[in-house]
Coordinates of C-alpha atoms in Angstrom, one line a residue:
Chain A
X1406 CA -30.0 -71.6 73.8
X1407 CA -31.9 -73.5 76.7
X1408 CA -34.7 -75.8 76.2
X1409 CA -35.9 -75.3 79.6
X1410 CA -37.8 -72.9 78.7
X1411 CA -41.8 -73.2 78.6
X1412 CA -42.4 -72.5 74.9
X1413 CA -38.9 -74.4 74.4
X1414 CA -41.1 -77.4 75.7
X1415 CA -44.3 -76.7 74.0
X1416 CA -42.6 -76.5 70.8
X1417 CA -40.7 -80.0 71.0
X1418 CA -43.5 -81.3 72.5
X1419 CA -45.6 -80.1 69.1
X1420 CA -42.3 -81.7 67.0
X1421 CA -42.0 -85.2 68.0
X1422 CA -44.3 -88.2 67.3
X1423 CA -44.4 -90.2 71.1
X1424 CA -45.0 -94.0 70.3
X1425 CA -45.5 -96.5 72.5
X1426 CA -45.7 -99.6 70.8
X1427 CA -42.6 -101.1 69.7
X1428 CA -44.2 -102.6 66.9
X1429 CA -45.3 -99.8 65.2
X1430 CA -44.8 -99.7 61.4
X1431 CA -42.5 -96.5 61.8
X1432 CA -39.8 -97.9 63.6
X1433 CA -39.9 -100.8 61.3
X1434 CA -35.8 -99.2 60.4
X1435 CA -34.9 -99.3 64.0
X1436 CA -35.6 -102.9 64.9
X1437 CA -33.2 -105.3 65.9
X1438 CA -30.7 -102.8 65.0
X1439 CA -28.1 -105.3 66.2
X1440 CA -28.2 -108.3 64.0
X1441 CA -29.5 -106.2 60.9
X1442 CA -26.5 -104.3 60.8
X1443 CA -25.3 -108.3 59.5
X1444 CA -27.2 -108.2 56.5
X1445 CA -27.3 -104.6 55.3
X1446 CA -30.1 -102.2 55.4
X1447 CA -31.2 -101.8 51.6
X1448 CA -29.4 -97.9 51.3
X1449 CA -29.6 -96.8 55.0
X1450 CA -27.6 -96.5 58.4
X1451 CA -28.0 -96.2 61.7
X1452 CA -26.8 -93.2 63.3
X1453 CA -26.5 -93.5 67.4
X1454 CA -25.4 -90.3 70.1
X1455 CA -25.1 -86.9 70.4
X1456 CA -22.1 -86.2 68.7
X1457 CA -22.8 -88.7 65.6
X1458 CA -25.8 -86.9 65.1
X1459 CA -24.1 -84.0 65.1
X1460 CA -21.9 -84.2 62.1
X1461 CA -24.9 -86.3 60.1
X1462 CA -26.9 -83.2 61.0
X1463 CA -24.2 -81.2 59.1
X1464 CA -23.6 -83.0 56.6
X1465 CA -25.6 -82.5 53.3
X1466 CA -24.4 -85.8 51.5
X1467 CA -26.6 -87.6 53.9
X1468 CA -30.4 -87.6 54.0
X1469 CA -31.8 -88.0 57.5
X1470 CA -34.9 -90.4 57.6
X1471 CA -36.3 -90.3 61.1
X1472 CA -34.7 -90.1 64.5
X1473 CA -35.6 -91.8 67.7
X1474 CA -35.4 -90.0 71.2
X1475 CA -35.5 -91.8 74.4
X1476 CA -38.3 -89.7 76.8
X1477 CA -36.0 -88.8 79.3
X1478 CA -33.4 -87.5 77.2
X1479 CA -35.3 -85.5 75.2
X1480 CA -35.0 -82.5 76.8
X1481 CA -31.0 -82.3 76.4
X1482 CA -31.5 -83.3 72.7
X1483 CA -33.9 -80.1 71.7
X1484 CA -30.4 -78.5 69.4
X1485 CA -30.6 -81.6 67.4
X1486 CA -34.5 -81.8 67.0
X1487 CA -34.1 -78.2 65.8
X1488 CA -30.9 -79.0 63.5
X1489 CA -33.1 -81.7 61.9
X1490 CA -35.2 -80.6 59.0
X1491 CA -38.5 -79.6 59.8
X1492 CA -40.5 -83.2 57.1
X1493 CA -38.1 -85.4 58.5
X1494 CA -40.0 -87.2 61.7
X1495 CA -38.6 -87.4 65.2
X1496 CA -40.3 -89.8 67.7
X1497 CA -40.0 -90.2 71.3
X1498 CA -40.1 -93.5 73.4
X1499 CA -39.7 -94.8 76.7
X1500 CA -36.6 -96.9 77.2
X1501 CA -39.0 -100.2 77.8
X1502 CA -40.4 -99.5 74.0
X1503 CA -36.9 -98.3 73.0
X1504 CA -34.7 -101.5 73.9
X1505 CA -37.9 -103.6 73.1
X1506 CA -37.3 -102.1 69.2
X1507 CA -33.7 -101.9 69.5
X1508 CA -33.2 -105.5 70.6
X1509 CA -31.3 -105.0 73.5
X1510 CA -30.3 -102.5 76.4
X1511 CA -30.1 -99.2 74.1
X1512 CA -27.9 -97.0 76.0
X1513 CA -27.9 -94.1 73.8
X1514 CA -30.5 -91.4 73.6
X1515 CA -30.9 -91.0 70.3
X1516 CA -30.4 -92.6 67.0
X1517 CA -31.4 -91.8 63.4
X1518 CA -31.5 -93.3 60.3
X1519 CA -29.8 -91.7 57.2
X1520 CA -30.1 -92.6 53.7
X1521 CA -26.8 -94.0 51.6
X1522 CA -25.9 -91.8 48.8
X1523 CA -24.8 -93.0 45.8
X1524 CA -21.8 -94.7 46.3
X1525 CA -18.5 -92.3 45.0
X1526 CA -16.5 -94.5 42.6
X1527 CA -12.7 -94.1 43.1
X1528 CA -11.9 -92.2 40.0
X1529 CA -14.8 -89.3 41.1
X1530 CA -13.0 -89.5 44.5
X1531 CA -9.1 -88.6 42.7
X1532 CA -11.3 -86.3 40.6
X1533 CA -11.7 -84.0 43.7
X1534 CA -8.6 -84.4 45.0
X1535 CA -6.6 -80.5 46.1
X1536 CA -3.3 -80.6 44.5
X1537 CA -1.9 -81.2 48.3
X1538 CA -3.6 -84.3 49.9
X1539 CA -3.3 -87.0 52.3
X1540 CA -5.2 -90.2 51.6
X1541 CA -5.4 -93.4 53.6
X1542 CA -5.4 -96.6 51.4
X1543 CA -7.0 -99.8 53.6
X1544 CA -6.7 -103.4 52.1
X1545 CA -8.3 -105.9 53.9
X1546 CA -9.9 -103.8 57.2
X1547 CA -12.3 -106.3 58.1
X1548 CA -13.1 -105.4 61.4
X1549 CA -15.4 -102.2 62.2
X1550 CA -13.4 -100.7 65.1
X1551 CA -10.2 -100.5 63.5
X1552 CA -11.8 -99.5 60.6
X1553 CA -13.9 -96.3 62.8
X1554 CA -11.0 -95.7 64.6
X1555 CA -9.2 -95.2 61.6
X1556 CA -11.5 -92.6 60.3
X1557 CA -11.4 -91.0 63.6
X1558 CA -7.9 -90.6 63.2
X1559 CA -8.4 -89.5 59.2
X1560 CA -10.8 -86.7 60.6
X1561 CA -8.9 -85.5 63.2
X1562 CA -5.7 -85.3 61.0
X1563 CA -7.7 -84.1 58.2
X1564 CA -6.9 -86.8 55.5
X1565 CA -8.6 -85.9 52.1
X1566 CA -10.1 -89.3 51.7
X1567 CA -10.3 -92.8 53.2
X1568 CA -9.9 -95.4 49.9
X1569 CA -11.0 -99.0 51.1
X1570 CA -10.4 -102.3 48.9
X1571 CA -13.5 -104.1 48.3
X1572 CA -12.0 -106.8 51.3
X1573 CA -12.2 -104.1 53.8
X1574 CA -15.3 -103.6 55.4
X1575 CA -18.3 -101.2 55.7
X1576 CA -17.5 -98.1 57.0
X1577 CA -21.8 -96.9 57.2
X1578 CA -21.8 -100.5 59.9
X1579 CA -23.7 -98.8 63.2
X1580 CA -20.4 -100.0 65.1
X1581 CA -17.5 -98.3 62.5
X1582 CA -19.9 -95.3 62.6
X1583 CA -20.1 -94.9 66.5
X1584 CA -16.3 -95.8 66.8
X1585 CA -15.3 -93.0 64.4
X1586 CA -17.2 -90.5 66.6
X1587 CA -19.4 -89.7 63.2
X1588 CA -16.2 -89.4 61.2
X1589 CA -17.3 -91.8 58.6
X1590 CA -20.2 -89.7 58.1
X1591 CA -17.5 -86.7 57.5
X1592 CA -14.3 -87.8 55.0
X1593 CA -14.7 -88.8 51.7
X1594 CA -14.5 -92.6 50.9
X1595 CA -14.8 -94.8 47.8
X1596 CA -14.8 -99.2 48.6
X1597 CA -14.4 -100.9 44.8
X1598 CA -11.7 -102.7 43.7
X1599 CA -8.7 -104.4 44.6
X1600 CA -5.6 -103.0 46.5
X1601 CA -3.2 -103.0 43.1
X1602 CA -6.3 -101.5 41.0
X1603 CA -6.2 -98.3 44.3
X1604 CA -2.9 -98.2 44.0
X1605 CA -2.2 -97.8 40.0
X1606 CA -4.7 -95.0 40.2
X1607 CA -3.1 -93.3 42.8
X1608 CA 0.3 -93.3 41.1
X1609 CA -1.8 -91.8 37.7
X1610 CA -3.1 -89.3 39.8
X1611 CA 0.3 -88.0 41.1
X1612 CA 0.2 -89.4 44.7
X1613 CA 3.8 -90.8 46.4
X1614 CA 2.6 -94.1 48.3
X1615 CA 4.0 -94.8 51.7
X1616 CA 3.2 -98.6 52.4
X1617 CA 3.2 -98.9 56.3
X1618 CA 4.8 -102.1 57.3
X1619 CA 7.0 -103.6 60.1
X1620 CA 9.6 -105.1 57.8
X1621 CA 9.4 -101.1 55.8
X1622 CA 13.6 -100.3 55.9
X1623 CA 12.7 -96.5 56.3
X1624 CA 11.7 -94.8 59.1
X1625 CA 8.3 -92.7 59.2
X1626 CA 10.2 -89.9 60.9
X1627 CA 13.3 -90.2 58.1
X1628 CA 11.1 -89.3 55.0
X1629 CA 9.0 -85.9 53.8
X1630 CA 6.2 -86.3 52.7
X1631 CA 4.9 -85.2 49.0
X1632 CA 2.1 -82.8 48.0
X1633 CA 0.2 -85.4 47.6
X1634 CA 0.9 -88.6 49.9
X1635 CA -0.9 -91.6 50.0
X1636 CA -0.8 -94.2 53.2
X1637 CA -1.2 -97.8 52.7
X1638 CA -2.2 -99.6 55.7
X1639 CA -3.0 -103.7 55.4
X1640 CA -4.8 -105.9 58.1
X1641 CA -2.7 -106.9 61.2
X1642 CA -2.4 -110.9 60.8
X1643 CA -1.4 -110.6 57.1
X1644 CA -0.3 -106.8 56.7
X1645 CA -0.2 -105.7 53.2
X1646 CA 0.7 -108.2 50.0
X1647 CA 4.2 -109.0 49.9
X1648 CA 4.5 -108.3 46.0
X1649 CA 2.9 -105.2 46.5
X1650 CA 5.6 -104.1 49.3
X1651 CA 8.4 -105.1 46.7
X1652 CA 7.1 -102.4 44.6
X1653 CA 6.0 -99.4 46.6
X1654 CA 8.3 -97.3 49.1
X1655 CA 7.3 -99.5 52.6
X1656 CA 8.0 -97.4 55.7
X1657 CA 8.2 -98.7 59.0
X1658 CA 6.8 -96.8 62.5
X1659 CA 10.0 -97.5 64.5
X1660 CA 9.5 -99.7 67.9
X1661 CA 11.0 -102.4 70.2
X1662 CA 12.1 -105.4 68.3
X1663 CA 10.8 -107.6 71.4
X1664 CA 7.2 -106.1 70.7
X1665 CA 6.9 -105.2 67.9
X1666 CA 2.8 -105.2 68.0
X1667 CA 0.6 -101.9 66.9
X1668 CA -3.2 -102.2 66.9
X1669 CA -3.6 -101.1 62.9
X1670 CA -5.7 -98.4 64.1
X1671 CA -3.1 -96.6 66.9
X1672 CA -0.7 -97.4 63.5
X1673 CA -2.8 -95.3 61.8
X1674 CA -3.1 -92.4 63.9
X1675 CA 1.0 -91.9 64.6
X1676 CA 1.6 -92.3 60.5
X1677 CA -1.2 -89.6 60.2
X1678 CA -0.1 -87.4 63.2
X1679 CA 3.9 -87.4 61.3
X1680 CA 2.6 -87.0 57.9
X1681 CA -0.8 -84.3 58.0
X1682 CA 0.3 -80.9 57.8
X1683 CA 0.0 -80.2 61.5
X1684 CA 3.0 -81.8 62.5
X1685 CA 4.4 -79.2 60.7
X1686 CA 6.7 -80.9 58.0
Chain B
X228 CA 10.0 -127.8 66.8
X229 CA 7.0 -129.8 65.5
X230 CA 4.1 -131.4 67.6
X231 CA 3.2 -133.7 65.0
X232 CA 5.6 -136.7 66.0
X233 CA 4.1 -139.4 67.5
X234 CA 6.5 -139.1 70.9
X235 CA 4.9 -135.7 71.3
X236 CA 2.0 -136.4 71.0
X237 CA 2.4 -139.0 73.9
X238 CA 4.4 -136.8 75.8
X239 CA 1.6 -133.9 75.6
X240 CA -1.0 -136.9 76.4
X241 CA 0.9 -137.5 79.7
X242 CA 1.2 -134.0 80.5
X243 CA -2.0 -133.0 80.6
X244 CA -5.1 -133.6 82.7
X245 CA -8.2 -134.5 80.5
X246 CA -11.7 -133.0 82.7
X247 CA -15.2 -133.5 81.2
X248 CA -17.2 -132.3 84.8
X249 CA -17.5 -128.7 84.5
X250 CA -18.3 -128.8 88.2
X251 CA -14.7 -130.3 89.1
X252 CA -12.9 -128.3 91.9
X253 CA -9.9 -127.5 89.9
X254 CA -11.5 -125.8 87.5
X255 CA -13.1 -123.0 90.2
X256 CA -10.8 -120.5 89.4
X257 CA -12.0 -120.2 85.7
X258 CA -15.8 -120.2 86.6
X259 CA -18.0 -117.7 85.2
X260 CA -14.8 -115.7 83.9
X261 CA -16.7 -112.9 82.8
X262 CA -18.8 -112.0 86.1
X263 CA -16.2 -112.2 88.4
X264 CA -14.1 -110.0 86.5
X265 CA -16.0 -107.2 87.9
X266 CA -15.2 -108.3 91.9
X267 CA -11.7 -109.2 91.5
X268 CA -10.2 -113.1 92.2
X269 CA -8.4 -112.4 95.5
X270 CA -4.5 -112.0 94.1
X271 CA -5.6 -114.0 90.6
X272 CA -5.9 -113.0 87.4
X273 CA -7.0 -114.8 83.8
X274 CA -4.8 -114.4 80.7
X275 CA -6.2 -115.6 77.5
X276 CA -4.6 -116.6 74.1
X277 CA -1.3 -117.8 73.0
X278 CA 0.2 -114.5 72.8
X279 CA -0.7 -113.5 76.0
X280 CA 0.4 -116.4 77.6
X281 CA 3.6 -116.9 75.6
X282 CA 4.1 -113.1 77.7
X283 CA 2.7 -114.9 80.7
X284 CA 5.5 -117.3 80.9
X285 CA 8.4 -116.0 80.1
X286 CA 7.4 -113.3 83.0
X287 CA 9.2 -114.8 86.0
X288 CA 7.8 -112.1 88.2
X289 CA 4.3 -114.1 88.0
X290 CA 3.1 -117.6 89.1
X291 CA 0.9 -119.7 86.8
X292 CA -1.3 -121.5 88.9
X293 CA -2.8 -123.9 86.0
X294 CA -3.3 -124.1 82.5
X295 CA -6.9 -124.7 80.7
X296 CA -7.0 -125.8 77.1
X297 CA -9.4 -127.3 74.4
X298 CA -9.1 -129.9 73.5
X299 CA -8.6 -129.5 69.7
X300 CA -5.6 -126.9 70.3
X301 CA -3.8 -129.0 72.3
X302 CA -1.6 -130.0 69.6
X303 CA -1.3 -126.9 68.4
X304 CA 0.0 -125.4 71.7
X305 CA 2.5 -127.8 72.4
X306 CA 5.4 -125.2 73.0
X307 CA 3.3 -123.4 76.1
X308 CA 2.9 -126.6 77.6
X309 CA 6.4 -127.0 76.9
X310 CA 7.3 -123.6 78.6
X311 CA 4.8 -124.1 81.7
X312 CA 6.7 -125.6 84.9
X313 CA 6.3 -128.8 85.7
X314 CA 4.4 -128.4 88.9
X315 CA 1.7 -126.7 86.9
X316 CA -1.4 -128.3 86.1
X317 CA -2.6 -128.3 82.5
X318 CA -6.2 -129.1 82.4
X319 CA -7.9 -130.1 78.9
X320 CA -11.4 -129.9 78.3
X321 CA -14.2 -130.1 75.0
X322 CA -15.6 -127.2 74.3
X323 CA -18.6 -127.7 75.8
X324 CA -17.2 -128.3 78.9
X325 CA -15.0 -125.0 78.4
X326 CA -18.4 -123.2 77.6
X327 CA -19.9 -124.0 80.5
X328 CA -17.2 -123.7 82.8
X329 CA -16.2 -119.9 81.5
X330 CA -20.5 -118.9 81.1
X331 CA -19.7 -117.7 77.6
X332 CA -18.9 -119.4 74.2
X333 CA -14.7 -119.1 75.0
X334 CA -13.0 -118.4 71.4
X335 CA -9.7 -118.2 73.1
X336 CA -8.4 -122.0 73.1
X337 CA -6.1 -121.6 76.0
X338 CA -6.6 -119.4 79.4
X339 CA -4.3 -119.6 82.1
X340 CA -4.5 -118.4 85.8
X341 CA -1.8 -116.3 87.0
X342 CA -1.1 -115.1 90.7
X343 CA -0.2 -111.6 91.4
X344 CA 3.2 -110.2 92.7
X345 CA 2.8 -108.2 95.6
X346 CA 2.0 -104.9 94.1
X347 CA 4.7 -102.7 93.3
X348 CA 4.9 -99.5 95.5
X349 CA 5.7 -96.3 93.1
X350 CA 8.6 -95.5 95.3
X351 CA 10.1 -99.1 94.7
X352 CA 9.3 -98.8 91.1
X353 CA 10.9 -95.2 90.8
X354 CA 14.2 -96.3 92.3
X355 CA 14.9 -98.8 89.8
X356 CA 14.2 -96.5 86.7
X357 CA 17.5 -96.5 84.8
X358 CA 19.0 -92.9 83.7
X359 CA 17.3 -92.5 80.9
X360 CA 13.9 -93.3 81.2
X361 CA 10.7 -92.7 79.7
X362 CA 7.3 -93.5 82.0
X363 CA 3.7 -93.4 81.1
X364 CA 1.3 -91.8 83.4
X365 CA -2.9 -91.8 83.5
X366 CA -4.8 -90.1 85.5
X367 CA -8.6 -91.7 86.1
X368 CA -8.2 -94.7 83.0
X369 CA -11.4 -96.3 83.7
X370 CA -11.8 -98.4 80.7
X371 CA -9.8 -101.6 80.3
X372 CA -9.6 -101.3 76.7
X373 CA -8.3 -98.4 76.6
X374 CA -6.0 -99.4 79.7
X375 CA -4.9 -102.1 77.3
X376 CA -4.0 -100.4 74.7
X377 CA -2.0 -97.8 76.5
X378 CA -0.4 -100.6 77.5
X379 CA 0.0 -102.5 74.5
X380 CA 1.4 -98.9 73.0
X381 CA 4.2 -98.6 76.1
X382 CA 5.5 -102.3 75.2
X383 CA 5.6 -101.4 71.4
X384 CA 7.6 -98.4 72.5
X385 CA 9.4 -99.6 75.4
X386 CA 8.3 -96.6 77.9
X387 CA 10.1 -98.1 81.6
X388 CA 6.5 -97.9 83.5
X389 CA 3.2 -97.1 83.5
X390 CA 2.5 -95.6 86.4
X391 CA -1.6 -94.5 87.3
X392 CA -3.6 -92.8 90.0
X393 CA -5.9 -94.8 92.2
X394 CA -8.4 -94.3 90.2
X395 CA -7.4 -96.0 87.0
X396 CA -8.6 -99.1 86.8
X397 CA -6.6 -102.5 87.2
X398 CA -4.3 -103.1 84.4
X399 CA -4.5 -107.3 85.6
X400 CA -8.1 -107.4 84.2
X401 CA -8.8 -110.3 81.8
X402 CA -9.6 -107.7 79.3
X403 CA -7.0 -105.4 79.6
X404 CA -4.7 -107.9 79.8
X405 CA -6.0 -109.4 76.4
X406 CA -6.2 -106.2 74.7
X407 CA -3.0 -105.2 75.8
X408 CA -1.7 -108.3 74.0
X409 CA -0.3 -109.4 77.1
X410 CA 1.8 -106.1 77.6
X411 CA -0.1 -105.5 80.9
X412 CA 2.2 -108.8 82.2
X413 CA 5.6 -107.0 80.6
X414 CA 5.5 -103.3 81.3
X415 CA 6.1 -102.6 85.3
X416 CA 3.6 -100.8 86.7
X417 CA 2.1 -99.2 89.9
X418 CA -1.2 -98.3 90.9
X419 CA -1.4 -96.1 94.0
X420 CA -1.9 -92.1 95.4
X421 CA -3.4 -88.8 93.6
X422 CA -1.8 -87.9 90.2
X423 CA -0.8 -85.1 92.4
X424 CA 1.4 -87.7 94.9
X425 CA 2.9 -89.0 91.4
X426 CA 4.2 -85.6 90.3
X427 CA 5.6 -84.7 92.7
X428 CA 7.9 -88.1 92.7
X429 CA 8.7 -88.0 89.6
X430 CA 9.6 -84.1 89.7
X431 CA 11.8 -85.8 92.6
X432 CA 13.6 -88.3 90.7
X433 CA 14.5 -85.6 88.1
X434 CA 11.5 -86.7 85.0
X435 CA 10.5 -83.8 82.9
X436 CA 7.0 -83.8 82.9
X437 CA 4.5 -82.9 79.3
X438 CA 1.0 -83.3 80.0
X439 CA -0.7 -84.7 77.2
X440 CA -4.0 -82.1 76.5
X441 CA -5.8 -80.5 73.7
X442 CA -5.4 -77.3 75.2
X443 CA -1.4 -77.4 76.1
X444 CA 0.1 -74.5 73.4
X445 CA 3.4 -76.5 72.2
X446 CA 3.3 -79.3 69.8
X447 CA 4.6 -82.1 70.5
X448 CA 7.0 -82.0 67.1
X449 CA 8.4 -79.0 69.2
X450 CA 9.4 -80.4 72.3
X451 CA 12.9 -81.9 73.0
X452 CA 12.3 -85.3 75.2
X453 CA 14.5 -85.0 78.5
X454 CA 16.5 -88.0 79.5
X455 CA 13.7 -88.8 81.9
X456 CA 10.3 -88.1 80.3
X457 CA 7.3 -88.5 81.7
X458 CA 3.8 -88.4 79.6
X459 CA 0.8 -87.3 81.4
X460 CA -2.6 -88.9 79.9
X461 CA -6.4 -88.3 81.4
X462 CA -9.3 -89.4 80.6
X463 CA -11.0 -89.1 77.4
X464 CA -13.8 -86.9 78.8
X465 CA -12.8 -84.8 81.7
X466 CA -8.8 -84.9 80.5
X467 CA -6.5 -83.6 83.4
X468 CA -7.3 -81.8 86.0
X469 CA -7.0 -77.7 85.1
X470 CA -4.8 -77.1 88.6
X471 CA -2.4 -80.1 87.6
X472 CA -2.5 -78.6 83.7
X473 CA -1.8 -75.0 85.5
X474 CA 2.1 -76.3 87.1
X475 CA 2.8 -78.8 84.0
X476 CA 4.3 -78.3 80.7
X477 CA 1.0 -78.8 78.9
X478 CA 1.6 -79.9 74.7
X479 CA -0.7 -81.1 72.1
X480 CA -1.3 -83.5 69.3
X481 CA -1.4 -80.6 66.5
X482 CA -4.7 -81.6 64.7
X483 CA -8.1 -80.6 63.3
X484 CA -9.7 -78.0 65.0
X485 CA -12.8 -79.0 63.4
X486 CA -12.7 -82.6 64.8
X487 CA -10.3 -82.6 67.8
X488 CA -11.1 -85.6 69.1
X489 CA -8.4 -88.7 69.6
X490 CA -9.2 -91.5 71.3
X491 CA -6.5 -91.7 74.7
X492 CA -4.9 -94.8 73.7
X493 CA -4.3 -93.5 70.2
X494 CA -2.8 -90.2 71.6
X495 CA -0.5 -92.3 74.0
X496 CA 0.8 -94.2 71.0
X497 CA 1.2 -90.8 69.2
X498 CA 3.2 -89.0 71.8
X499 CA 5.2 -92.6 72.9
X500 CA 6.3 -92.7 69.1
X501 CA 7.1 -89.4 69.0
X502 CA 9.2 -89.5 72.5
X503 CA 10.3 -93.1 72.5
X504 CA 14.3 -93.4 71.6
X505 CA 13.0 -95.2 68.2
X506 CA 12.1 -91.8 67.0
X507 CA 15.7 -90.7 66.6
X508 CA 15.4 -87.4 68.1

């Protein structure tokens, strides 16, 4: 499908709302994107580029609110326009009006805001859990790269869910949401509690935990994983709380004992990669 | 070894050079950090952070120029100045005399400036590669962070080298160095020729090659490492070159096909786990 196509233009032309001031009450969601994203955003989230749009556009759980098109881009962004339901506005800016909203130089052509669902308690989460499933357990995640990397790595190994303790942080932040590549728009996550209350529901629920540490005795590549495995991952100053290591199985990602330095992240994605089904265990 | 007693503390008064002129002359070479990152600092480079420099000077293939250091972490870095020759400078400033000198609040309380080796010719770097060997090699890394953590990842995983095109950027950054946690100073590297010229030497000097890509057909859980490997990596959007993927043993991350999509540093880290001498195959 091309959109450079006369009635192409006409008809996205006819679709989108062009604004010019920046202070119009429509874009009141959009402004100062940057330091808002600080203080919450009573139920909603920025959404920014192509491919974040994307999955938010295919994903039902999420209700779209508006999107916002630089001018010039427009024209490359018609499939989203048309993936976005037809009483949900779309408006169109230059880039003076759009970084004048935004706060500061906006590089991206579009950006949306989506609507929070309710948030999934844990125990709905476990509810819906196949009888083989791979689940990421965070404690303390408090910064939003690692923590969008980490669902990158979740979706692209296809982990069931992504179960945060309330220390970890906000995986709906603009930044974790652009760093997953729209992946924590796409696996299922639940934030409440603390680590021990995640992990005594887990073990109820039938799930072998693998706590990923550097002082772990077993290798990653020396253990199978169950039907339904569970990977604990802590923050990298502290890692995860010594008496919960005592009691779960801690497993180590083997590496150079004069380095011995993973971003949490990169940790992440090669306990992932060994324990999805793809790596054909 | 504690910096508390009052000997050290005289001892670490003596050592160091107390600035409060921001303008000074010694301090040129940390002006306006940030900026001149992008032209280069004829034969210099910054490292920043304890870590890094703790990497910094146990590295006798690189010169430290001078030291800078705030004031209220000198105490607490009492073993680098310990570590730092004593024909170094070590400059100590207040913060807002660090502020202004680097352009940008500077979290980082120490920074060093290290001179460059004369760069490293692939050939020079080949011949020293021991029997069994495992080197890293990127094809048009343009982003330091990423760069950094490639590097960071080879450290953890003690690959021999890093070798990249000429169009990779420079691994002696500020930022790659820092995000490579100072691994960018450890790992040897070379920076020089066409992927195509680096092939070819390393099909020379007996390396198997595996070209990291999401189309290659064999997983990497299906490969046998060589006793020289060699892992190709290209850039997150255009990957390798299709002619180069054509002659190479191409193999994949097994993953989603639904959300294929790694970030480069995280697929290094991946595939060095996976072919590093740590992973017991």
């Amino acid at each position: 499908m091309t959109s450079s196509l006369p009635q192409d233009h006409d008809w996205l032309e006819r679709r989108v709302v062009r604004i010019s001031d920046a202070g119009d009450g429509r874009l009141a969601s959009y402004r100062n994107v940057r330091e808002r994203d600080l203080v919450g955003r009573e139920g909603r989230f920025i959404a920014e580029g192509k491919v974040v749009l994307n999955v938010l556009l295919s994903n039902p759980a999420f209700t779209v609110e508006s999107l916002l098109i630089l001018e010039n881009r427009l024209a490359g962004l018609a499939e989203q326009v048309r993936l976005c339901p037809d009483d949900v506005p779309v408006y169109c800016v230059s880039r003076e009006t759009m970084d004048a909203i935004a706060g500061f130089p906006m590089h991206r052509g579009i950006l949306a805001v989506g609507q929070r669902s309710a948030p999934r308690s844990l125990d709905m989460l476990l509810e819906t859990m196949p009888e083989r499933a791979l689940a990421v357990v965070l404690c303390g995640i408090s910064n939003h790269d690692n923590l969008g990397s980490i669902f990158r790595n979740a979706a692209a190994f296809e982990a069931d869910c992504v179960l945060m303790d309330a220390t970890s942080c906000d995986p709906l932040y603009r930044k974790a949401i652009r760093v997953s590549v729209g992946a924590a728009l796409k696996v299922p996550f639940a934030r409440e509690g603390s680590i021990e209350e995640i992990v005594g529901k887990l073990q109820n629920t039938r799930f072998e935990l693998f706590a990923l540490s550097p002082s772990g005795t077993t290798s990653i590549y020396d253990v199978a994983p169950s039907p339904r495995t569970a990977l604990l991952l802590g923050t990298e100053g502290e890692g995860l709380p010594k008496t919960l290591l005592q009691k779960l199985h801690a497993v180590q990602i083997p590496m150079s004992s004069s380095f011995d330095s993973l971003n949490v992240a990169t940790a992440s994605g090669i306990a992932l990669s060994r324990f999805s089904r793809f790596s054909g265990l």
